[in-house]
mmCIF file of C-alpha atoms in Angstrom:
data_model
loop_
_atom_site.group_PDB
_atom_site.id
_atom_site.type_symbol
_atom_site.label_atom_id
_atom_site.label_comp_id
_atom_site.label_asym_id
_atom_site.label_seq_id
_atom_site.Cartn_x
_atom_site.Cartn_y
_atom_site.Cartn_z
ATOM 1 C CA UNK A 1223 0.027 0.568 -0.034
ATOM 2 C CA UNK A 1224 3.112 2.251 0.459
ATOM 3 C CA UNK A 1225 4.120 2.036 -2.797
ATOM 4 C CA UNK A 1226 1.104 3.182 -4.194
ATOM 5 C CA UNK A 1227 0.028 6.972 -4.734
ATOM 6 C CA UNK A 1228 -2.718 7.860 -1.932
ATOM 7 C CA UNK A 1229 -5.434 8.800 -4.378
ATOM 8 C CA UNK A 1230 -5.275 4.861 -5.526
ATOM 9 C CA UNK A 1231 -5.136 2.749 -2.796
ATOM 10 C CA UNK A 1232 -8.409 2.349 -2.438
ATOM 11 C CA UNK A 1233 -8.374 0.424 -6.148
ATOM 12 C CA UNK A 1234 -5.149 -1.076 -4.776
ATOM 13 C CA UNK A 1235 -6.785 -2.640 -1.901
ATOM 14 C CA UNK A 1236 -9.987 -3.281 -3.527
ATOM 15 C CA UNK A 1237 -8.239 -5.507 -6.519
ATOM 16 C CA UNK A 1238 -6.292 -7.126 -3.645
ATOM 17 C CA UNK A 1239 -9.226 -8.483 -1.908
ATOM 18 C CA UNK A 1240 -10.745 -9.255 -5.085
ATOM 19 C CA UNK A 1241 -7.977 -11.634 -6.017
ATOM 20 C CA UNK A 1242 -7.506 -12.916 -2.666
ATOM 21 C CA UNK A 1243 -11.190 -13.647 -2.319
ATOM 22 C CA UNK A 1244 -10.824 -15.440 -6.192
ATOM 23 C CA UNK A 1245 -7.718 -17.407 -4.854
ATOM 24 C CA UNK A 1246 -9.263 -18.788 -1.756
ATOM 25 C CA UNK A 1247 -13.107 -19.303 -3.255
ATOM 26 C CA UNK A 1248 -11.172 -21.722 -6.346
ATOM 27 C CA UNK A 1249 -8.718 -23.383 -4.221
ATOM 28 C CA UNK A 1250 -10.848 -25.700 -2.054
ATOM 29 C CA UNK A 1251 -12.597 -27.217 -5.108
ATOM 30 C CA UNK A 1252 -9.566 -27.387 -7.319
ATOM 31 C CA UNK A 1253 -7.909 -29.292 -4.477
ATOM 32 C CA UNK A 1254 -11.131 -31.522 -3.886
ATOM 33 C CA UNK A 1255 -10.622 -32.491 -7.510
ATOM 34 C CA UNK A 1256 -6.873 -33.185 -7.455
ATOM 35 C CA UNK A 1257 -7.435 -35.312 -4.259
ATOM 36 C CA UNK A 1258 -10.406 -36.931 -5.828
ATOM 37 C CA UNK A 1259 -8.359 -38.169 -8.999
ATOM 38 C CA UNK A 1260 -5.137 -38.560 -7.543
ATOM 39 C CA UNK A 1261 -4.416 -38.129 -3.465
ATOM 40 C CA UNK A 1262 -3.795 -35.851 -0.784
ATOM 41 C CA UNK A 1263 -0.351 -36.154 -1.032
ATOM 42 C CA UNK A 1264 -0.861 -34.866 -4.210
ATOM 43 C CA UNK A 1265 -1.998 -31.751 -2.698
ATOM 44 C CA UNK A 1266 0.743 -30.822 -0.523
ATOM 45 C CA UNK A 1267 3.363 -31.796 -3.303
ATOM 46 C CA UNK A 1268 1.233 -29.226 -5.715
ATOM 47 C CA UNK A 1269 1.374 -26.692 -2.670
ATOM 48 C CA UNK A 1270 4.911 -27.021 -1.945
ATOM 49 C CA UNK A 1271 5.287 -26.387 -5.691
ATOM 50 C CA UNK A 1272 3.280 -22.937 -5.547
ATOM 51 C CA UNK A 1273 5.280 -21.709 -2.661
ATOM 52 C CA UNK A 1274 9.029 -22.402 -4.270
ATOM 53 C CA UNK A 1275 7.708 -20.691 -7.322
ATOM 54 C CA UNK A 1276 6.447 -17.776 -5.332
ATOM 55 C CA UNK A 1277 9.425 -17.465 -3.147
ATOM 56 C CA UNK A 1278 11.609 -17.475 -6.822
ATOM 57 C CA UNK A 1279 9.223 -15.022 -7.761
ATOM 58 C CA UNK A 1280 9.603 -12.545 -5.149
ATOM 59 C CA UNK A 1281 13.346 -13.351 -4.836
ATOM 60 C CA UNK A 1282 13.709 -12.140 -8.568
ATOM 61 C CA UNK A 1283 11.523 -9.036 -7.787
ATOM 62 C CA UNK A 1284 13.883 -8.029 -4.864
ATOM 63 C CA UNK A 1285 16.955 -8.331 -6.758
ATOM 64 C CA UNK A 1286 15.304 -6.437 -9.835
ATOM 65 C CA UNK A 1287 14.312 -3.419 -7.307
ATOM 66 C CA UNK A 1288 17.444 -3.739 -5.759
ATOM 67 C CA UNK A 1289 19.462 -3.506 -8.774
ATOM 68 C CA UNK A 1290 16.943 -0.391 -9.742
ATOM 69 C CA UNK A 1291 18.014 1.165 -6.314
ATOM 70 C CA UNK A 1292 21.730 1.260 -7.221
ATOM 71 C CA UNK A 1293 21.657 2.588 -10.788
ATOM 72 C CA UNK A 1294 19.527 5.727 -9.156
#
């Protein structure tokens, strides 16, 4: 929220909330569908893969921001 201009903070919060609700609303049914075809272990494996991908994405963004700050 601190990275968004004050007049756009409401829009940013609304967008964040909408995507969070969408993610939470889809995760349960999709996980149930996957568990029905495979197993609960598959759910944990997929969740771990998503966490690893998110970590990689966040780390890349961090490195890009750090490089941009050094150039400025």
